[in-house]
Amino acid sequence: MSSTVSYSLQDNIGVINVNNPPVNALSHAVRQGLLDAITTAQSDASEAVVIVCEGRTFIAGADITEFGKPLQSPWLPELLDTIEASTKLVVAAIHGTALGGGFETALAAHYRCAIPSAKVGFPEVKLGLLPGAGGTQRTPRLAGVKASLDLITTGAPITAGQAEKIGLIDKIIDGDLQEGAINWVKELIADGVPIRRSSEQAVPDYEASIFDDYRAALEKRARGQIAPARIVSAVEAAATSTFEDGLAVERELFMECMGSSQSAGMRHLFFAERQASKIDGLAKDTPKRPVASVGIIGGGTMGGGIAMSFANAGIPVTMIEISDEALQRGLSIIERNYAGSVKRGKISEDKAVACRALISGSTDYAALADVDMVVEAVFEDPDLKKKIFTQLDAVCKLGAILATNTSYQDVNAIAAATSRPEDVIGMHFFSPAHIMKLLEVVRGEKTADDVLATVMALAKKIRKVAVVSGVCYGFIGNRMLRPYGKTAQLLLLEGASPQQVDAAMETWGMAMGPMRVFDLAGLDIGYSARKALTDEQKGDPRSYRVPDLLVEAGRLGQKSGAGFYAYDDKRRAIPDPAVDELIAAAAAEFGMERREISDDEIVDRLISALVDEGRKILDEGIAQRSSDIDVVYIYGYGFPVSRGGPMFYADQQ
Ligand code: T1G
């Protein structure tokens, strides 16, 4: 055995106990321990074997930290074949989340039991991979082709009950798992239940066209991803060849995915997202303040979305507006959002009603006297924000956290408008705030450590991915967006059209090209922000001439039905010759000769603009690490997950 796996006999049942915190990942030590234990069990007094895990979950997968390093034997597929070949009945007892290689281990057992709250699944596809230890071969033999394709191509876990329904779990255990599993095994022995190896089962009947139908569906659902189509081929091999041949196909396809840059990018993001929640120099056990109630200043689009983010996590919210009419308007935005989420099946009607009931409103700041936190979400007027924070300083109880949702302003200056700058922090949500996962947490010079630790923990509770930023104009994401936008404008004047720039970036993988992003955000936002800047602050006049001309022509973007594009009643972007003329006229103003520009040049210059600014952000210490910048740009700006983020992509180049 190894320190992570123990084996003992309990009433002639061999109990293999895995204990490898935090999630019992299948590290080399665990694999070796499992091999030693199952080998011992073949010749000892045990009548059967139970595999169970300590801690919060059954094995949650292969040890991703070992990927990319030379694989040490015992290799997982061989280990699982050994477990399945056991001459003693083997049962897996599942709690928590049996995922990936963890669930493959359970499938190599002869039977599986689980507590009701357990979940099982194959998240490999989210890492650009596919189950590489028999999962694509054993699952179809137990659950059939369709259920296997659904389970493995989506990567979404299913409950123990759902798994039982499709034949992946044989028994739900109420009460103590280990005790229940041992008692159940004794019953199996008493009933003379045979050893059942899933690899020896035949794949149940299936629609012959299912594989081609699935590939066609994936064309849309998983555009550009390489793993999903290979999962279909692996499952098809399970259905059309022997177990050994199918395993060989799975292995080959797995190695192909593992070696892809897509998987490298997705695995990078997996750790980057978890790394982002760690703050260098901040003790992990820093005390946190309670946040059992929240006030929101401002009931606009952002205020409403932020209020929902807290209410959805069960935290009561008091929304403050300047008048009853404004307050009602804010509350109706929230009601509309909930109705939309229910209609789209995102949440149940009951959940929507319960969350909505947690949101109340007032026009009186006195209503905030006892809240634990306030998030200010009014429009980007620095003087108004300072006035609000002075009021909050006078009204809120000692220890209340005062947060601003500003996307650009100086958090230190806002903090200085209060007598408690250590309680002030930035919480920059992204629109729509109840949906977008990114939260930039802006640490002011004086922000107290426990305030920072509290907000980082709270971010997890409201299901946001938090990244810490220092104070600068635009923090991390919006600061990088500026040179990106300027470069996009220069490309227009130099000869590219809005649709060419957007198509080049969207083909490369961006969720939306820059011009469509600016039309969506509204060109008037940048226009009025520029009004507050000097010419020197505005920088190269060529970088905003076209947007200025568009706004002055009443073309504010989607909101006005036209911007860089014309928009039809379904808000579809339609290239507009009037814009091409406007761009050509602007280029002529600067005496610029327009030329053919390749898509490659467009991509290179735009991505370089992001990366160069990201490097400055790192050098200035605004971001803690380059992977934090990747998390910001993927979760907040639609950078393709499969490329791992701008900084990771640049390193790969
Ligand atoms: N390997 C190594 N470390 C892992 C890990 C893994 N599989 N999963 C989690 N961790 C670490 C994580 O980095 C963090 O570390 C801590 O555990 C808590 O994680 C062969 C090839 C299980 C649902 O993809 O989905 O098997 O930051 O913060 O929110 O076919 O972790 O504390 O130092 O996420 O409670 C397939 C990935 C692998 C599961 C728990 N398995 N993990 O969520 O905690 S590929 C996965 C998760 C594979 C086989 C294939 C979640 C979780 P630290 P956490 P959580």
XYZ file of C-alpha atoms and ligand atoms in Angstrom:
708
model
C 0.000 0.000 0.000
C 1.066 3.648 -0.118
C 0.385 6.492 2.278
C -2.590 7.443 0.177
C -4.243 4.008 -0.090
C -4.934 1.613 2.791
C -6.358 -1.899 2.722
C -7.956 -3.814 5.574
C -10.273 -6.762 6.127
C -13.595 -6.026 7.784
C -15.760 -9.110 8.400
C -13.949 -10.901 5.502
C -14.660 -7.956 3.190
C -11.513 -6.296 1.828
C -11.845 -2.518 2.168
C -9.602 -0.379 -0.067
C -9.570 3.164 1.284
C -8.171 6.031 -0.843
C -7.069 9.115 1.035
C -5.385 11.688 -1.218
C -6.715 15.167 -0.381
C -8.116 17.422 -1.683
C -10.055 15.338 -4.239
C -8.456 11.843 -4.195
C -6.964 12.436 -7.663
C -5.337 9.375 -9.223
C -1.720 10.373 -8.582
C 1.021 7.826 -9.127
C 0.928 6.944 -5.423
C -2.808 6.292 -5.570
C -2.489 4.132 -8.682
C 0.328 2.131 -7.078
C -1.650 1.799 -3.856
C -4.737 0.552 -5.673
C -2.664 -1.991 -7.619
C -1.008 -3.310 -4.453
C -4.347 -3.542 -2.642
C -6.275 -5.343 -5.396
C -3.325 -7.720 -5.870
C -3.272 -8.525 -2.145
C -7.019 -9.122 -2.176
C -6.675 -11.856 -4.826
C -4.991 -14.218 -2.377
C -6.139 -13.163 1.100
C -9.188 -14.241 3.141
C -11.460 -11.587 1.647
C -14.667 -12.795 -0.018
C -15.178 -9.466 -1.862
C -13.622 -5.992 -2.108
C -15.072 -2.505 -1.563
C -13.293 0.605 -2.920
C -14.187 3.702 -0.906
C -12.590 7.138 -0.393
C -11.908 9.411 2.546
C -12.637 13.149 2.511
C -15.177 15.021 0.488
C -15.360 12.932 -2.633
C -14.710 9.656 -4.424
C -11.802 9.880 -6.872
C -12.372 13.064 -8.896
C -10.170 12.122 -11.801
C -6.658 11.597 -13.041
C -4.151 13.917 -11.411
C -4.125 16.804 -13.861
C -0.899 18.100 -12.347
C 0.832 15.015 -13.798
C -0.254 15.784 -17.362
C 2.497 16.818 -19.696
C 5.059 14.976 -17.543
C 6.374 11.447 -18.340
C 3.615 9.023 -17.317
C 4.693 6.576 -14.584
C 3.282 3.021 -14.474
C 1.006 1.618 -13.334
C -0.885 3.363 -16.062
C -4.560 3.880 -15.352
C -6.017 1.731 -18.190
C -3.879 -1.250 -17.119
C -4.711 -0.729 -13.454
C -8.420 -0.695 -14.253
C -8.114 -3.871 -16.332
C -6.475 -5.502 -13.290
C -9.302 -4.343 -10.995
C -11.917 -5.621 -13.440
C -10.099 -8.967 -13.817
C -10.301 -9.532 -10.035
C -11.528 -13.013 -9.116
C -13.147 -11.458 -6.010
C -16.301 -9.408 -6.424
C -15.325 -5.675 -6.477
C -17.765 -2.887 -5.544
C -17.130 0.862 -5.771
C -18.812 3.007 -3.111
C -19.293 6.572 -4.347
C -19.832 9.881 -2.601
C -19.095 13.443 -3.755
C -18.166 13.626 -7.432
C -16.749 10.540 -9.154
C -15.373 12.204 -12.260
C -13.199 11.256 -15.211
C -10.677 8.609 -14.261
C -12.454 8.359 -10.926
C -15.669 7.250 -12.553
C -13.689 5.008 -14.909
C -12.280 3.333 -11.797
C -15.822 2.795 -10.519
C -16.830 1.331 -13.901
C -13.938 -1.145 -13.708
C -15.498 -2.441 -10.488
C -18.141 -5.130 -10.977
C -20.910 -3.159 -9.252
C -21.354 0.402 -8.019
C -23.274 1.931 -5.137
C -23.588 5.578 -4.130
C -25.222 7.903 -1.626
C -28.101 9.993 -3.048
C -26.088 13.243 -3.165
C -23.268 11.701 -5.198
C -22.649 12.742 -8.789
C -20.772 11.018 -11.604
C -19.497 12.249 -14.935
C -16.783 12.714 -17.522
C -15.546 16.353 -17.521
C -12.571 15.451 -19.739
C -14.147 17.242 -22.710
C -13.841 20.484 -20.726
C -10.095 19.899 -20.700
C -10.043 19.208 -24.440
C -9.731 15.486 -23.690
C -11.810 12.309 -23.664
C -11.945 9.522 -21.039
C -8.640 7.694 -21.624
C -9.013 4.689 -19.306
C -11.872 2.718 -20.768
C -14.663 5.201 -20.065
C -15.727 5.387 -23.706
C -15.768 1.561 -23.891
C -17.358 0.515 -20.599
C -20.049 3.218 -20.385
C -21.854 2.205 -23.627
C -21.834 -1.440 -22.499
C -23.729 -0.464 -19.354
C -25.811 2.574 -20.357
C -26.116 2.257 -24.127
C -24.781 4.492 -26.908
C -27.086 7.536 -26.670
C -26.749 8.040 -22.905
C -22.979 7.586 -23.204
C -22.652 10.160 -25.976
C -24.732 12.660 -23.984
C -22.735 12.079 -20.816
C -19.256 12.175 -22.360
C -19.625 14.925 -24.981
C -21.279 17.386 -22.581
C -18.927 16.747 -19.642
C -21.858 17.504 -17.325
C -22.135 15.332 -14.191
C -25.392 13.467 -13.444
C -26.881 12.565 -10.088
C -26.640 9.110 -8.553
C -30.348 8.662 -9.229
C -29.963 9.508 -12.913
C -26.960 7.204 -13.162
C -28.949 4.397 -11.542
C -31.727 4.884 -14.096
C -29.344 4.311 -17.021
C -27.520 1.387 -15.398
C -24.295 3.067 -14.311
C -25.034 2.709 -10.592
C -26.655 -0.408 -9.137
C -27.629 0.630 -5.622
C -28.360 3.860 -3.756
C -27.111 3.662 -0.139
C -28.926 5.647 2.543
C -26.973 6.395 5.712
C -23.282 5.596 6.199
C -21.744 4.771 2.844
C -18.978 2.378 3.912
C -21.228 0.449 6.284
C -24.021 0.357 3.722
C -21.655 -0.795 0.994
C -20.241 -3.613 3.127
C -23.730 -4.794 4.061
C -24.800 -4.677 0.428
C -21.746 -6.678 -0.669
C -22.602 -9.314 1.919
C -26.088 -9.551 0.422
C -24.609 -9.917 -3.074
C -22.382 -12.733 -1.841
C -25.280 -14.401 -0.013
C -27.373 -14.182 -3.191
C -24.535 -15.675 -5.194
C -24.510 -12.676 -7.542
C -21.922 -13.361 -10.299
C -18.879 -11.212 -11.019
C -20.055 -8.860 -13.832
C -17.342 -7.279 -15.937
C -18.690 -4.363 -18.002
C -16.063 -5.055 -20.678
C -17.737 -8.432 -21.253
C -21.215 -6.941 -21.734
C -22.596 -6.382 -25.221
C -23.522 -2.824 -26.208
C -27.332 -2.562 -26.180
C -29.067 -1.892 -29.517
C -28.840 1.636 -30.932
C -29.948 3.654 -33.949
C -27.433 2.968 -36.746
C -27.502 6.645 -37.783
C -26.794 7.913 -34.269
C -23.086 8.516 -34.806
C -23.479 10.619 -37.945
C -26.452 12.435 -36.443
C -24.374 13.218 -33.364
C -21.429 14.469 -35.422
C -23.780 16.784 -37.322
C -25.228 18.148 -34.087
C -21.741 18.702 -32.672
C -20.810 20.775 -35.717
C -22.953 23.528 -34.194
C -22.735 22.828 -30.471
C -18.950 22.351 -30.296
C -17.745 24.462 -33.233
C -13.952 24.155 -33.615
C -13.417 21.796 -30.654
C -11.519 18.584 -31.469
C -12.414 16.359 -28.487
C -16.203 15.969 -28.951
C -15.954 14.455 -32.463
C -13.279 12.045 -31.232
C -15.531 11.010 -28.354
C -18.142 9.999 -30.934
C -15.526 7.932 -32.777
C -14.399 6.252 -29.535
C -17.978 5.335 -28.596
C -18.563 4.150 -32.156
C -15.544 1.860 -31.774
C -17.090 0.481 -28.576
C -20.263 -0.332 -30.487
C -18.588 -1.841 -33.539
C -15.487 -3.694 -32.353
C -14.139 -5.837 -29.518
C -13.323 -4.291 -26.138
C -9.561 -4.607 -26.759
C -9.782 -3.017 -30.222
C -12.037 -0.288 -28.868
C -9.555 0.433 -26.076
C -6.803 0.815 -28.655
C -8.914 3.324 -30.607
C -9.708 5.206 -27.409
C -6.019 5.352 -26.480
C -5.030 6.706 -29.876
C -7.748 9.381 -29.850
C -6.921 10.282 -26.250
C -3.240 10.841 -27.070
C -4.264 12.957 -30.063
C -6.359 15.209 -27.817
C -3.753 15.279 -25.054
C -1.160 16.500 -27.549
C -3.389 19.260 -28.945
C -2.835 22.932 -28.210
C -6.579 23.122 -27.492
C -6.245 20.752 -24.545
C -3.101 22.545 -23.347
C -5.084 25.802 -23.331
C -8.093 24.324 -21.551
C -5.941 22.584 -18.924
C -4.070 25.849 -18.388
C -7.377 27.626 -17.762
C -8.487 24.941 -15.272
C -5.556 25.770 -12.996
C -5.468 29.483 -13.863
C -9.039 29.906 -12.619
C -8.176 28.226 -9.302
C -4.865 30.045 -8.992
C -6.645 33.399 -9.454
C -8.420 32.970 -6.111
C -5.048 32.840 -4.321
C -3.558 36.149 -3.243
C 0.216 36.277 -2.851
C 1.092 37.419 0.658
C -2.407 36.962 2.058
C -2.647 34.165 4.653
C -5.176 31.504 3.624
C -6.797 31.725 7.081
C -7.271 35.520 6.987
C -10.509 36.118 8.930
C -13.547 37.003 6.844
C -16.301 39.415 7.716
C -19.895 38.113 7.610
C -21.872 39.179 4.532
C -25.446 38.257 5.318
C -27.074 41.299 3.732
C -26.140 43.637 0.897
C -27.191 47.067 -0.315
C -26.980 48.079 -3.987
C -26.833 51.743 -4.985
C -28.403 52.131 -8.405
C -31.103 50.065 -10.066
C -29.870 50.282 -13.637
C -28.830 47.313 -15.788
C -25.736 46.726 -13.680
C -27.373 47.347 -10.308
C -30.195 44.945 -11.176
C -27.808 42.242 -12.370
C -25.604 42.622 -9.292
C -28.651 42.455 -7.010
C -29.641 39.186 -8.710
C -26.158 37.727 -8.296
C -26.461 38.102 -4.526
C -30.124 37.081 -4.311
C -29.376 33.965 -6.384
C -26.850 33.000 -3.692
C -29.501 33.457 -0.987
C -28.239 36.835 0.253
C -30.967 39.462 0.871
C -30.522 42.714 -1.060
C -31.779 46.262 -0.512
C -31.659 48.308 -3.706
C -31.477 52.081 -3.373
C -32.672 54.448 -6.094
C -33.228 58.198 -6.110
C -37.006 58.034 -6.608
C -39.873 55.558 -6.421
C -40.224 55.716 -10.181
C -36.545 54.866 -10.711
C -36.772 52.158 -8.068
C -39.794 50.545 -9.711
C -38.010 50.675 -13.054
C -35.021 48.930 -11.453
C -37.159 46.237 -9.858
C -38.978 45.629 -13.140
C -35.617 45.059 -14.889
C -34.974 42.354 -12.284
C -38.410 40.822 -12.770
C -37.850 40.760 -16.536
C -34.469 39.098 -16.088
C -35.923 36.400 -13.842
C -38.780 35.780 -16.258
C -36.205 35.415 -19.031
C -34.105 32.951 -17.029
C -37.198 30.856 -16.213
C -38.301 30.941 -19.861
C -34.840 29.784 -20.993
C -34.961 26.996 -18.399
C -31.981 28.420 -16.516
C -33.866 28.338 -13.182
C -37.187 27.015 -11.964
C -40.172 29.272 -11.321
C -39.971 28.504 -7.579
C -36.277 29.425 -7.430
C -36.986 32.681 -9.300
C -39.791 33.573 -6.900
C -37.617 32.790 -3.863
C -34.697 34.861 -5.160
C -36.887 37.761 -6.221
C -38.381 37.805 -2.720
C -34.911 38.484 -1.313
C -34.678 41.797 -3.167
C -36.332 44.846 -1.615
C -35.999 48.511 -2.499
C -35.875 51.935 -0.862
C -35.165 55.543 -1.723
C -33.721 56.184 1.737
C -30.059 55.494 2.579
C -31.143 54.832 6.174
C -32.284 51.424 4.915
C -28.573 50.537 4.636
C -27.761 51.201 8.291
C -27.352 47.487 9.135
C -26.188 45.889 5.872
C -22.830 44.087 5.877
C -21.850 45.340 2.428
C -22.869 47.946 -0.133
C -22.078 47.800 -3.852
C -22.336 51.136 -5.617
C -23.430 50.729 -9.248
C -24.281 54.177 -10.595
C -22.985 55.594 -13.876
C -19.344 56.533 -14.344
C -19.348 60.006 -12.819
C -16.412 60.244 -10.352
C -17.914 63.162 -8.400
C -21.249 61.380 -7.960
C -19.440 58.274 -6.748
C -17.483 60.248 -4.175
C -20.687 61.917 -2.971
C -22.349 58.517 -2.585
C -19.399 57.095 -0.633
C -19.424 60.081 1.716
C -23.117 59.358 2.356
C -22.457 55.651 2.882
C -19.666 56.526 5.321
C -22.212 58.459 7.366
C -24.950 55.808 7.248
C -23.388 52.343 7.238
C -22.400 50.488 10.389
C -18.733 50.075 11.344
C -17.193 47.113 9.536
C -19.535 47.299 6.558
C -17.665 46.727 3.311
C -18.141 49.568 0.811
C -17.609 48.393 -2.779
C -17.763 50.244 -6.063
C -18.659 48.615 -9.366
C -16.748 51.237 -11.310
C -15.134 49.953 -14.493
C -12.517 52.678 -14.793
C -12.434 55.166 -11.925
C -9.730 55.516 -9.280
C -10.797 53.346 -6.324
C -8.253 55.123 -4.075
C -9.905 58.471 -4.773
C -13.321 57.013 -4.009
C -11.970 55.483 -0.773
C -10.530 58.867 0.189
C -14.079 60.264 0.176
C -14.738 58.194 3.331
C -13.263 58.040 6.821
C -12.732 54.290 6.348
C -10.657 53.705 3.183
C -9.625 50.294 4.554
C -13.236 49.124 4.098
C -13.416 50.284 0.472
C -12.795 47.923 -2.477
C -13.681 47.653 -6.162
C -16.040 44.900 -7.364
C -16.172 45.290 -11.116
C -18.971 43.109 -12.509
C -19.450 42.495 -16.223
C -22.718 43.058 -18.040
C -25.049 41.210 -17.822
C -23.935 40.956 -14.197
C -26.274 38.087 -13.286
C -24.787 35.955 -16.084
C -21.141 36.932 -16.734
C -18.822 34.961 -14.420
C -15.905 37.420 -14.234
C -15.470 39.725 -11.254
C -12.477 42.060 -11.128
C -11.728 42.696 -7.450
C -9.875 46.011 -7.275
C -7.582 46.270 -4.268
C -7.137 49.863 -3.140
C -3.905 51.028 -1.526
C -5.656 51.013 1.840
C -8.043 48.070 1.368
C -7.744 45.860 4.474
C -6.616 42.247 4.032
C -9.764 40.856 5.659
C -11.934 42.954 3.326
C -10.074 41.494 0.340
C -10.276 37.954 1.706
C -13.998 38.421 2.414
C -14.757 39.594 -1.123
C -12.719 36.763 -2.702
C -14.623 34.184 -0.667
C -17.928 35.940 -1.399
C -17.155 35.787 -5.136
C -17.164 31.982 -4.962
C -20.465 32.048 -3.075
C -22.107 34.191 -5.776
C -20.541 31.896 -8.411
C -18.173 34.442 -9.888
C -14.571 33.899 -10.991
C -12.694 36.625 -9.141
C -9.399 38.129 -10.259
C -7.533 40.691 -8.136
C -6.487 43.914 -9.870
C -4.503 46.921 -8.644
C -5.773 50.438 -9.265
C -5.209 51.855 -12.743
C -7.440 53.261 -15.516
C -9.518 50.256 -16.664
C -7.900 47.792 -14.220
C -6.987 44.655 -16.271
C -9.634 43.893 -18.917
C -10.807 47.350 -19.943
C -7.229 48.598 -19.889
C -6.303 45.893 -22.407
C -9.436 46.629 -24.427
C -8.217 50.198 -25.165
C -5.117 49.380 -27.269
C -7.117 46.514 -28.809
C -9.826 48.984 -29.838
C -7.311 51.588 -31.044
C -5.576 48.998 -33.214
C -8.940 47.930 -34.633
C -9.667 51.548 -35.597
C -6.262 51.926 -37.279
C -6.920 48.769 -39.302
C -10.132 50.351 -40.598
C -8.354 53.508 -41.724
C -5.527 51.462 -43.248
C -7.896 49.496 -45.440
C -9.873 46.786 -43.631
C -13.679 46.905 -43.338
C -15.560 46.375 -40.041
C -16.859 43.038 -41.296
C -13.386 41.881 -42.367
C -11.877 42.717 -38.961
C -14.734 41.042 -37.083
C -14.791 37.968 -39.333
C -11.025 37.506 -38.974
C -11.230 37.619 -35.177
C -14.339 35.432 -34.937
C -12.814 32.829 -37.261
C -9.729 32.878 -35.032
C -12.008 32.127 -32.062
C -13.120 35.387 -30.418
C -16.783 35.250 -29.390
C -17.363 38.634 -31.055
C -15.218 40.842 -33.302
C -14.257 44.303 -31.971
C -16.686 46.338 -34.060
C -19.648 44.206 -32.990
C -18.480 44.530 -29.371
C -18.364 48.319 -29.631
C -21.779 48.434 -31.311
C -23.134 46.233 -28.511
C -21.624 48.382 -25.719
C -22.727 51.617 -27.434
C -20.367 54.026 -29.246
C -21.752 56.934 -27.216
C -20.146 55.525 -24.048
C -16.608 56.033 -25.405
C -17.660 59.292 -27.059
C -18.773 60.878 -23.776
C -15.775 59.426 -21.879
C -13.476 61.080 -24.436
C -15.194 64.408 -23.802
C -13.652 64.360 -20.299
C -10.125 63.771 -21.674
C -7.533 66.216 -23.036
C -6.233 65.654 -26.586
C -3.045 64.292 -25.084
C -4.997 61.824 -22.929
C -7.073 60.789 -25.956
C -3.915 59.784 -27.834
C -3.694 59.190 -31.584
C -6.699 61.011 -33.165
C -6.842 58.311 -35.832
C -7.898 55.813 -33.119
C -11.229 57.466 -32.421
C -12.048 59.544 -35.509
C -14.398 56.955 -37.022
C -16.366 56.298 -33.806
C -16.710 60.087 -33.315
C -18.058 60.491 -36.873
C -20.470 57.586 -36.343
C -21.830 59.037 -33.078
C -22.131 62.493 -34.616
C -24.130 60.881 -37.429
C -26.474 59.411 -34.781
C -25.061 55.908 -35.222
C -24.638 54.841 -31.582
C -24.520 51.102 -32.217
C -27.178 48.422 -31.690
C -29.154 50.701 -29.359
C -29.826 53.135 -32.225
C -30.204 50.521 -34.945
C -26.905 51.452 -36.576
C -23.246 51.877 -35.678
C -20.371 50.168 -37.449
C -23.154 48.039 -38.929
C -26.815 48.536 -39.742
C -29.086 46.304 -37.629
C -32.322 44.623 -38.669
C -35.267 44.079 -36.315
C -33.576 40.888 -35.077
C -30.440 42.926 -34.261
C -28.469 41.141 -36.983
C -25.349 43.105 -38.029
C -25.493 44.103 -41.703
C -22.443 45.673 -43.402
C -23.343 49.239 -44.430
C -21.717 50.958 -47.472
C -22.330 54.332 -45.757
C -19.839 53.257 -43.096
C -17.269 52.246 -45.687
C -17.566 55.741 -47.200
C -17.239 57.363 -43.778
C -14.096 55.325 -43.079
C -12.577 56.216 -46.464
C -13.294 59.920 -45.833
C -11.659 59.708 -42.393
C -8.580 58.018 -43.902
C -8.378 60.797 -46.488
C -8.467 63.398 -43.691
C -5.228 61.842 -42.368
C -3.797 61.460 -45.871
C -3.726 57.701 -45.473
C -3.376 55.415 -48.525
C -5.724 52.472 -47.984
C -4.421 48.964 -48.807
C -5.390 45.291 -48.818
C -4.866 43.888 -45.299
C -4.682 40.130 -44.677
C -6.722 38.393 -41.983
C -3.455 37.131 -40.475
C -2.182 40.679 -40.081
C -5.467 41.684 -38.435
C -5.237 38.817 -35.923
C -1.532 39.322 -35.216
C -1.847 43.055 -34.585
C -4.975 42.796 -32.434
C -3.686 39.937 -30.285
C -0.296 41.655 -29.946
C -2.071 44.800 -28.737
C -3.697 42.729 -25.960
C -0.480 40.929 -25.012
C 1.709 44.042 -24.984
C -0.696 45.794 -22.622
C -0.927 42.619 -20.527
C 2.852 42.659 -20.113
C 2.737 46.292 -18.896
C -0.031 45.356 -16.455
C 2.189 42.581 -15.104
C 5.286 44.794 -14.924
C 3.327 47.393 -12.952
C 2.027 44.747 -10.551
C -1.582 45.523 -11.433
C -2.155 41.781 -12.038
C -0.543 39.187 -9.761
C 0.355 36.740 -12.531
C -0.063 36.323 -16.275
C -2.574 33.488 -15.840
C -4.849 35.962 -14.000
C -4.889 38.062 -17.167
C -5.875 34.959 -19.157
C -8.795 34.351 -16.802
C -9.972 37.957 -17.174
C -9.890 37.903 -20.942
C -11.556 34.514 -21.312
C -14.340 35.060 -18.768
C -14.937 38.740 -19.456
C -14.170 39.352 -23.099
C -14.912 36.164 -25.024
C -11.319 35.105 -25.692
C -11.431 31.454 -26.869
C -11.024 28.970 -23.989
C -9.177 26.577 -26.298
C -6.366 29.081 -26.742
C -5.852 29.413 -22.970
C -5.923 33.211 -22.818
C -3.865 35.988 -24.482
C -0.747 35.569 -22.333
C -0.729 31.758 -22.560
C -1.290 31.969 -26.334
C 1.629 34.423 -26.681
C 3.906 32.099 -24.674
C 2.863 29.186 -26.909
C 3.832 31.185 -30.005
N -6.171 16.739 -10.484
C -5.404 17.491 -9.665
N -5.868 18.447 -8.831
C -7.196 18.658 -8.837
C -8.080 17.924 -9.656
C -7.511 16.923 -10.506
N -8.259 16.161 -11.288
N -9.334 18.371 -9.425
C -9.241 19.336 -8.494
N -7.966 19.519 -8.149
C -7.475 20.463 -7.131
C -7.726 21.892 -7.550
O -6.661 22.346 -8.369
C -7.756 22.576 -6.204
O -6.410 22.662 -5.770
C -8.417 21.542 -5.297
O -8.244 20.273 -5.951
C -9.888 21.800 -5.088
O -10.456 21.912 -6.399
C -7.789 9.488 -17.424
C -7.808 11.942 -18.403
C -13.616 17.858 -8.156
C -15.637 19.224 -8.776
O -11.619 17.269 -14.645
O -14.064 19.541 -11.397
O -9.490 11.930 -15.384
O -6.329 25.159 -5.525
O -11.221 24.306 -6.112
O -14.753 23.647 -6.326
O -9.875 9.618 -18.398
O -12.075 20.262 -8.624
O -6.870 23.725 -3.538
O -4.540 23.689 -4.537
O -12.095 22.837 -8.010
O -14.872 21.762 -4.599
C -10.979 14.631 -14.942
C -11.604 18.438 -12.128
C -9.473 14.744 -15.030
C -12.230 17.078 -12.365
C -14.174 19.919 -6.891
N -11.442 15.252 -13.709
N -11.948 18.932 -10.815
O -14.520 21.263 -7.043
O -12.744 22.370 -5.597
S -8.874 14.116 -16.562
C -11.736 16.561 -13.674
C -13.173 19.495 -10.581
C -9.159 12.433 -16.420
C -9.099 10.172 -17.361
C -9.033 11.627 -17.660
C -13.342 20.094 -9.210
C -14.200 19.259 -8.272
P -6.013 23.892 -4.776
P -11.653 22.958 -6.617
P -14.297 22.320 -5.853
